[in-house]
Short mmCIF file of C-alpha atoms (C1' of nucleotides) in Angstrom, two decimals:
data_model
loop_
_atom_site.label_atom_id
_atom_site.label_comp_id
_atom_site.label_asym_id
_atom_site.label_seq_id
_atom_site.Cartn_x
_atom_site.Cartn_y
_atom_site.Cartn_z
CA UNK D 1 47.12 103.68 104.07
CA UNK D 2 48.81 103.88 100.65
CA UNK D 3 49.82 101.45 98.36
CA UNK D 4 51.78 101.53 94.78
CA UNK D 5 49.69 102.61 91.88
CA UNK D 6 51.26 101.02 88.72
CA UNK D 7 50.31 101.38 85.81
CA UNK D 8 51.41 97.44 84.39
CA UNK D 9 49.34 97.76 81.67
CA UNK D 10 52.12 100.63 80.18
CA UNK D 11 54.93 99.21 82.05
CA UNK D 12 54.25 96.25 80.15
CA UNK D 13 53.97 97.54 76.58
CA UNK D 14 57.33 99.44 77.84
CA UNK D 15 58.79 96.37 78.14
CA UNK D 16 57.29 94.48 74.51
CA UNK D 17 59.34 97.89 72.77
CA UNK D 18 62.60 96.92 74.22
CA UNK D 19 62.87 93.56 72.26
CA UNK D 20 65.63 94.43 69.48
CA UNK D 21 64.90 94.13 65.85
CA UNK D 22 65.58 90.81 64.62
CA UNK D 23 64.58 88.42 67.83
CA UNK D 24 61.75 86.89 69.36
CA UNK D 25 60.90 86.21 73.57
CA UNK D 26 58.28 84.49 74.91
CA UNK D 27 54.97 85.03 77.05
CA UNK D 28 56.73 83.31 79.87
CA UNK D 29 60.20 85.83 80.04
CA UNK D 30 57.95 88.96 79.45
CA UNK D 31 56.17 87.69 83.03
CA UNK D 32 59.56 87.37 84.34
CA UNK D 33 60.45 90.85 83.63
CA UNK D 34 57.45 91.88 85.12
CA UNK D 35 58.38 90.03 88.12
CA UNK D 36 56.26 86.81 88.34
CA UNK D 37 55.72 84.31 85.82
CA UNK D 38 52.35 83.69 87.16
CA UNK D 39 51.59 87.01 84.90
CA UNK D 40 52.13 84.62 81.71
CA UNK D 41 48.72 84.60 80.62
CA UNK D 42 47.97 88.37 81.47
CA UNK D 43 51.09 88.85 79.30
CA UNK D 44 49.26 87.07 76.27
CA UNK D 45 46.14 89.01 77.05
CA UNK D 46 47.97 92.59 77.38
CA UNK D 47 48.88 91.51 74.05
CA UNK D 48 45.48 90.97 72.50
CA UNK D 49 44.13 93.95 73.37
CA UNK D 50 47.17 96.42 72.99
CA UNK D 51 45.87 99.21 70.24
CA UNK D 52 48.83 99.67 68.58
CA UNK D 53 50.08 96.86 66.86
CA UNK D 54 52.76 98.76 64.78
CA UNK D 55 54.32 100.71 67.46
CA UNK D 56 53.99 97.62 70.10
CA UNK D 57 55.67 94.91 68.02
CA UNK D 58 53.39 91.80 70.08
CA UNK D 59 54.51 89.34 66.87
CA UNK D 60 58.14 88.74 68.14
CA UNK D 61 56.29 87.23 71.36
CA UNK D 62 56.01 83.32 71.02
CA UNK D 63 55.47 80.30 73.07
CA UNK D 64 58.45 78.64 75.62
CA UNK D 65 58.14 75.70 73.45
CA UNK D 66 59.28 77.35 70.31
CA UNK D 67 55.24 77.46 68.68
CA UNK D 68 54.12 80.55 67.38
CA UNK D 69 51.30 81.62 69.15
CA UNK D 70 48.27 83.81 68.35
CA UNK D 71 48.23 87.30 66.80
CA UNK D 72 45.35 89.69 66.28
CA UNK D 73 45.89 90.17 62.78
CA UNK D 74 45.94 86.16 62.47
CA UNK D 75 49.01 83.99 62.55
CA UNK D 76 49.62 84.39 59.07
CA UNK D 77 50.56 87.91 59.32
CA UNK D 78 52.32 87.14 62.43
CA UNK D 79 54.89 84.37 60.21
CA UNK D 80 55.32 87.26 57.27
CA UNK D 81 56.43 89.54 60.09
CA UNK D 82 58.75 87.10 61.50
CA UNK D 83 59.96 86.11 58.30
CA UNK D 84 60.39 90.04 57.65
CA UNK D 85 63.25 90.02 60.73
CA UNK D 86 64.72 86.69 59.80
CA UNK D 87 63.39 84.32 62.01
CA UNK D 88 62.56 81.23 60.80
CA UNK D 89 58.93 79.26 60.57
CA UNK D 90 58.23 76.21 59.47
CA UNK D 91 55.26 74.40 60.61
CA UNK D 92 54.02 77.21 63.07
CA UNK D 93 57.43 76.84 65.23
CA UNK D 94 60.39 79.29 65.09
CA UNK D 95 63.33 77.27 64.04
CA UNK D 96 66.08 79.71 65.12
CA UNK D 97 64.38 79.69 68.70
CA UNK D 98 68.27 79.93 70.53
CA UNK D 99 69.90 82.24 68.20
CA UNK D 100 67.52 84.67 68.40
CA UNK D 101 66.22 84.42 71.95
CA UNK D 102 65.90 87.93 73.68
CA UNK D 103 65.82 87.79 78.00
CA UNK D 104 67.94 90.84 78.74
CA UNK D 105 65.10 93.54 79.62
CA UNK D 106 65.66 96.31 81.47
CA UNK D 107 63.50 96.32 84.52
CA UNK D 108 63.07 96.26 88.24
CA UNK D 109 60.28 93.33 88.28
CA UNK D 110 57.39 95.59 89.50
CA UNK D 111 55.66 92.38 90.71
CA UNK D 112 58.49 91.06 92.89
CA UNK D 113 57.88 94.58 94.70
CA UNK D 114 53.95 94.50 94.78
CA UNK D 115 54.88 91.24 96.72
CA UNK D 116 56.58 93.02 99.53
CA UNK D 117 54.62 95.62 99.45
CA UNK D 118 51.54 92.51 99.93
CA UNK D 119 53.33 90.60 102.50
CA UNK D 120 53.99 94.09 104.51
CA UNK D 121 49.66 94.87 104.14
CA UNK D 122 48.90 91.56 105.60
CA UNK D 123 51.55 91.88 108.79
CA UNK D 124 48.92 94.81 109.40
CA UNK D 125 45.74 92.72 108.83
CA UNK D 126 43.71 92.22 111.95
CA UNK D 127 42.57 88.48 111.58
CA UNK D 128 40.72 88.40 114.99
CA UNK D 129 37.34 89.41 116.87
CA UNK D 130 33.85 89.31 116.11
CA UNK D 131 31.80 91.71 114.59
CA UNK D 132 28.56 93.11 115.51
CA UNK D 133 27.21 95.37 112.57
CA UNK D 134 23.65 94.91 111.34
CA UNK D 135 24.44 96.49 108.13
CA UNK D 136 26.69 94.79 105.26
CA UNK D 137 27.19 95.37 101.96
CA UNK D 138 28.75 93.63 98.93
CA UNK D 139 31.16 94.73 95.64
CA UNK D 140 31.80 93.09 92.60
CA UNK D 141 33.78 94.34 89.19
CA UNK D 142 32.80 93.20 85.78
CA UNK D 143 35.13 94.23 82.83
CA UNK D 144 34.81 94.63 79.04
CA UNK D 145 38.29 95.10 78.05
CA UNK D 146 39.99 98.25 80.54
CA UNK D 147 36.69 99.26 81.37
CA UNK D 148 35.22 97.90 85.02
CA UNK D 149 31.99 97.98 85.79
CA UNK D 150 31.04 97.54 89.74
CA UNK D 151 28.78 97.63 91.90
CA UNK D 152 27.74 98.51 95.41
CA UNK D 153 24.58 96.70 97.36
CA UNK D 154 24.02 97.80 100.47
CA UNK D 155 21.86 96.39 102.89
CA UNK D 156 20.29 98.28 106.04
CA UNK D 157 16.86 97.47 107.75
CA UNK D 158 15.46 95.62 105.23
CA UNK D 159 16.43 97.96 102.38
CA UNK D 160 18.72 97.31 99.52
CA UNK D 161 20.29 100.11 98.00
CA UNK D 162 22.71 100.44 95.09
CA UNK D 163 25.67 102.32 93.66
CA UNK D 164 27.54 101.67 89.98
CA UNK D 165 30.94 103.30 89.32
CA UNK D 166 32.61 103.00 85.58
CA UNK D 167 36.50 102.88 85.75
CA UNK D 168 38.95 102.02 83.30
CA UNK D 169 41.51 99.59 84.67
CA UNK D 170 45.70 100.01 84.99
CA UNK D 171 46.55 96.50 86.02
CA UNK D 172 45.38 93.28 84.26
CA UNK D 173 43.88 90.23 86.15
CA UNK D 174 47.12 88.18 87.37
CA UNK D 175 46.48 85.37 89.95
CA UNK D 176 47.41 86.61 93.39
CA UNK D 177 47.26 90.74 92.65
CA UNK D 178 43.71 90.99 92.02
CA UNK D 179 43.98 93.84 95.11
CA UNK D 180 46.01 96.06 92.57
CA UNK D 181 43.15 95.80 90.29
CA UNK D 182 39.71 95.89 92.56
CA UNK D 183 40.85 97.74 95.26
CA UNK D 184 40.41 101.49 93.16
CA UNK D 185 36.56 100.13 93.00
CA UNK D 186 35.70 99.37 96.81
CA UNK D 187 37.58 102.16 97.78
CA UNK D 188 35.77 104.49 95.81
CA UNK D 189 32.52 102.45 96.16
CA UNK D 190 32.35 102.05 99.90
CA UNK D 191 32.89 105.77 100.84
CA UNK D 192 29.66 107.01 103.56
CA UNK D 193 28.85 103.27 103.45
CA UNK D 194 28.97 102.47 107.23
CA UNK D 195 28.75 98.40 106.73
CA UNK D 196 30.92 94.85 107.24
CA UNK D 197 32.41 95.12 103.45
CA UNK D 198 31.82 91.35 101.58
CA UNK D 199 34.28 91.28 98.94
CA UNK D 200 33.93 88.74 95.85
CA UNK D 201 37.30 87.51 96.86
CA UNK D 202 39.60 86.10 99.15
CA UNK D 203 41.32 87.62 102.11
CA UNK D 204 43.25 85.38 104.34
CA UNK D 205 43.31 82.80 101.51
CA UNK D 206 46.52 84.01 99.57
CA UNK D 207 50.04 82.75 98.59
CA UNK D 208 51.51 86.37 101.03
CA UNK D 209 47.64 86.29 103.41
CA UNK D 210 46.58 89.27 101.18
CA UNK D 211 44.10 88.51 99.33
CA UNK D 212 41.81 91.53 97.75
CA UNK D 213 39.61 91.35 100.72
CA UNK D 214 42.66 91.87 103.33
CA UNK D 215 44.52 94.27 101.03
CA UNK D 216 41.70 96.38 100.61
CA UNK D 217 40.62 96.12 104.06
CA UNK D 218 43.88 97.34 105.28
CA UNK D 219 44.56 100.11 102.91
CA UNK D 220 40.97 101.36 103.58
CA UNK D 221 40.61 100.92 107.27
CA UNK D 222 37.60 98.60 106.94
CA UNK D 223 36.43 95.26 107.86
CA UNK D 224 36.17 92.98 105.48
CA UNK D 225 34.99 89.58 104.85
CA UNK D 226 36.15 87.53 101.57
CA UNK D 227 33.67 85.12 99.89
CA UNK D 228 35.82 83.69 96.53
CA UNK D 229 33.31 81.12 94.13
CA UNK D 230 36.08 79.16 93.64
CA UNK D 231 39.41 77.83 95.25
CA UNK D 232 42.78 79.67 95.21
CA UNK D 233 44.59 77.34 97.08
CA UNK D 234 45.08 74.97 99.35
CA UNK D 235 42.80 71.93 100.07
CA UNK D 236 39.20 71.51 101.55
CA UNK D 237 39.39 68.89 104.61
CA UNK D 238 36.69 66.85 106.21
CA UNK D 239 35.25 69.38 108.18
CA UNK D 240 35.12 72.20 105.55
CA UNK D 241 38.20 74.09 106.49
CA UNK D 242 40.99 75.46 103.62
CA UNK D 243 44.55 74.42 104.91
CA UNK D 244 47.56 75.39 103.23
CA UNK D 245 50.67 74.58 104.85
CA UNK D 246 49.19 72.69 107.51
CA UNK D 247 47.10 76.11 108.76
CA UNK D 248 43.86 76.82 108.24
CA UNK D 249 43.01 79.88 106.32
CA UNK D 250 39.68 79.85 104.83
CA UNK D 251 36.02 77.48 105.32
CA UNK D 252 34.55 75.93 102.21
CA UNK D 253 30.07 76.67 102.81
CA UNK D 254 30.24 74.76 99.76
CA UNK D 255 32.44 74.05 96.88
CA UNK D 256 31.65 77.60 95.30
CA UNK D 257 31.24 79.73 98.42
CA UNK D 258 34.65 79.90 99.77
CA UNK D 259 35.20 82.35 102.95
CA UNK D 260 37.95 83.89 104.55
CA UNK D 261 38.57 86.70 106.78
CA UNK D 262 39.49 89.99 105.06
CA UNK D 263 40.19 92.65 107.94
CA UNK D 264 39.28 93.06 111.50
CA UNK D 265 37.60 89.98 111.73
CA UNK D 266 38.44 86.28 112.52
CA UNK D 267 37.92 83.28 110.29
CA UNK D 268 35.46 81.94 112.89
CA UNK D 269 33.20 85.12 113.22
CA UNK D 270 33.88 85.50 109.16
CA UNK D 271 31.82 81.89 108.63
CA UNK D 272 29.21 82.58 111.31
CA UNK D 273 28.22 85.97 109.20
CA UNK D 274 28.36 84.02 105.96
CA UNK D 275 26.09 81.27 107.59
CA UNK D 276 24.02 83.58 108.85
CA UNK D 277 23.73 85.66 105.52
CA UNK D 278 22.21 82.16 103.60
CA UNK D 279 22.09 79.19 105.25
CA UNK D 280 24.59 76.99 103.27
CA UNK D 281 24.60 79.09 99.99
CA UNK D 282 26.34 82.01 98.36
CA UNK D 283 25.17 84.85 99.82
CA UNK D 284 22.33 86.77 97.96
CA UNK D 285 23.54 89.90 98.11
CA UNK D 286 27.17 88.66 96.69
CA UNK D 287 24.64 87.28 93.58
CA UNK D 288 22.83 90.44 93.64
CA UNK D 289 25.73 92.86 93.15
CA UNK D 290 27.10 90.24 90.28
CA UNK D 291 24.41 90.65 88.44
CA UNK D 292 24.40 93.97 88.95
CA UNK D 293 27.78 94.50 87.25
CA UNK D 294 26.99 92.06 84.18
CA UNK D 295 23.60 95.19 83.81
CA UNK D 296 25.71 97.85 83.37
CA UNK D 297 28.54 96.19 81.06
CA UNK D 298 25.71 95.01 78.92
CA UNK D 299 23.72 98.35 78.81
CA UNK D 300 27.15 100.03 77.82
CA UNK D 301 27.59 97.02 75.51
CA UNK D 302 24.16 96.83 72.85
CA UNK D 303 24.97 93.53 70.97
"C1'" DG N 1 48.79 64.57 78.85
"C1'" DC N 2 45.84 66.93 82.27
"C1'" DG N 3 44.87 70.12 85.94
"C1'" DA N 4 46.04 74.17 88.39
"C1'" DC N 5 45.57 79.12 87.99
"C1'" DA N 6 40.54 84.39 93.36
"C1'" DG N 7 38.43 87.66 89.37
"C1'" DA Z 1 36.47 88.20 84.61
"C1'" DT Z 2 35.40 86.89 79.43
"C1'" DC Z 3 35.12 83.99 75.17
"C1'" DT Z 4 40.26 83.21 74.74
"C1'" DT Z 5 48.17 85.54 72.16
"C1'" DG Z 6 50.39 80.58 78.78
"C1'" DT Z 7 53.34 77.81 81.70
"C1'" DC Z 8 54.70 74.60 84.99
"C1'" DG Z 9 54.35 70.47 87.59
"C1'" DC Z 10 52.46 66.21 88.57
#
DNA sequence: GCGACAG
DNA sequence: ATCTTGTCGC
């Protein structure tokens, strides 16, 4: 199956050019325009790392409540800009905040869409049955900037066996679209690897029940089981389960090994593989492929 | 004012 | 995830 292949990371810097000379926004409307303010710290990010300062103007892009904010060239040189266009500083807040506000970007709020588009994947998740593969294998991304580094560890009769892919990334990490990121990885990752995917991630366990182990399950075809380190939401009852809006979606092993069902598999049979795969502890293999990934950014990385 | 916010 | 350019809600 197919699914949209933004670019945010462009879209974004599209959107930092359209502020007119002269005003400010903020990290918070910028997320707006791209659909979902939840992107307000991948805004501030985009921001750090875009490579052209002069032709991306990131210093008319301050805080909701008026401070300055950061600036790579230091926040000195992000006042003497300001100054330069006639807003006014004085102790690290912009004084002419209203007068100069900008919030009228054109844009179709690319996020809002990937949301459909998320909420349409999971209506074609399959969230029941048992599996009954032998083999599994586990995927993980580290990143250094827009470069990913992941990882493939496959695991079939007592044999590990490994595959690295380098990528550079279009889409930033924003809570809840982490599929628009990853998925490029485990798609290209798990081709001729006949084995229950286990996806650093979570699956059922999302805001539209598409987390990166569902949406990538879906779009590939696969089955999938997510195993996230830490919560997304929800809350961890008495008996281990993750309910959010009174349904459970997801079992706690422990407080960092947090499963749910990706694709073609239920929640039950999902925490009977986990169990089965470590006792009470996060899986081996999900460690294994980790560290894997932190290798090769570090190799590419000589400090 | 502090926590929530997959990676 | 890395090593830091956020915002909202309790």
């Amino acid at each position: 199956m197919n699914y949209t292949h933004i670019n945010l990371y462009d879209y974004f810097y599209g959107l930092v050019k359209q502020i007119p000379e002269g005003y400010i926004t903020t990290y918070g409307e910028l997320a707006k325009a791209l659909g979902d303010i939840r992107a307000a710290r991948a805004v501030g990010y985009m921001l750090s790392i875009n490579e052209d300062p002069d032709g991306i103007p990131c210093y008319k892009v301050v805080h909701t409540d008026r401070r300055m904010g950061k600036y790579a060239l230091g926040v000195e040189e992000k006042a003497r800009r300001l100054r330069k266009d006639g807003i006014i500083i004085s102790n690290g807040m912009v004084e002419n905040f209203n007068e100069r506000f900008f919030s009228d970007f054109k844009t179709d709020y690319p996020l809002a869409k990937l949301q459909e588009e998320q909420e349409k994947i999971a209506s074609m998740a399959d969230f029941a049955g048992d599996r009954d593969e032998e083999n599994y294998a586990a995927i993980d991304v580290s990143y250094e900037g827009r470069t990913g580094y992941g990882a493939l560890v496959y695991y079939d009769s007592g044999e590990y066996m490994v595959k690295n892919l380098e990528m550079k990334v279009n889409f930033p990490y924003i809570p809840g679209y982490l599929g628009y990121r990853e998925s490029p990885f485990i798609e290209k990752l798990s081709v001729n690897v006949d084995a229950l995917l286990l996806i650093d991630a979570n699956g059922l366990l999302h805001p539209r029940k598409c987390g990166l182990a569902t949406f990538a399950g879906v779009v590939l075809g696969r089955a999938t089981i997510g195993v996230a380190k830490s919560l997304l939401m929800g809350k961890i009852d008495d008996t281990g389960y993750v309910v959010y809006n009174n349904e459970k979606l997801g079992y706690a092993i422990n407080k960092h090994t947090i499963v749910s069902p990706g694709n073609m598999i239920s929640l039950e049979s999902s925490i009977k593989k986990i169990k089965l795969l470590g006792k009470n502890k996060y899986p081996a293999i999900l460690k294994m492929v980790h560290n894997e990934t932190v290798a090769m950014r570090k190799r590419r990385l000589p400090s």
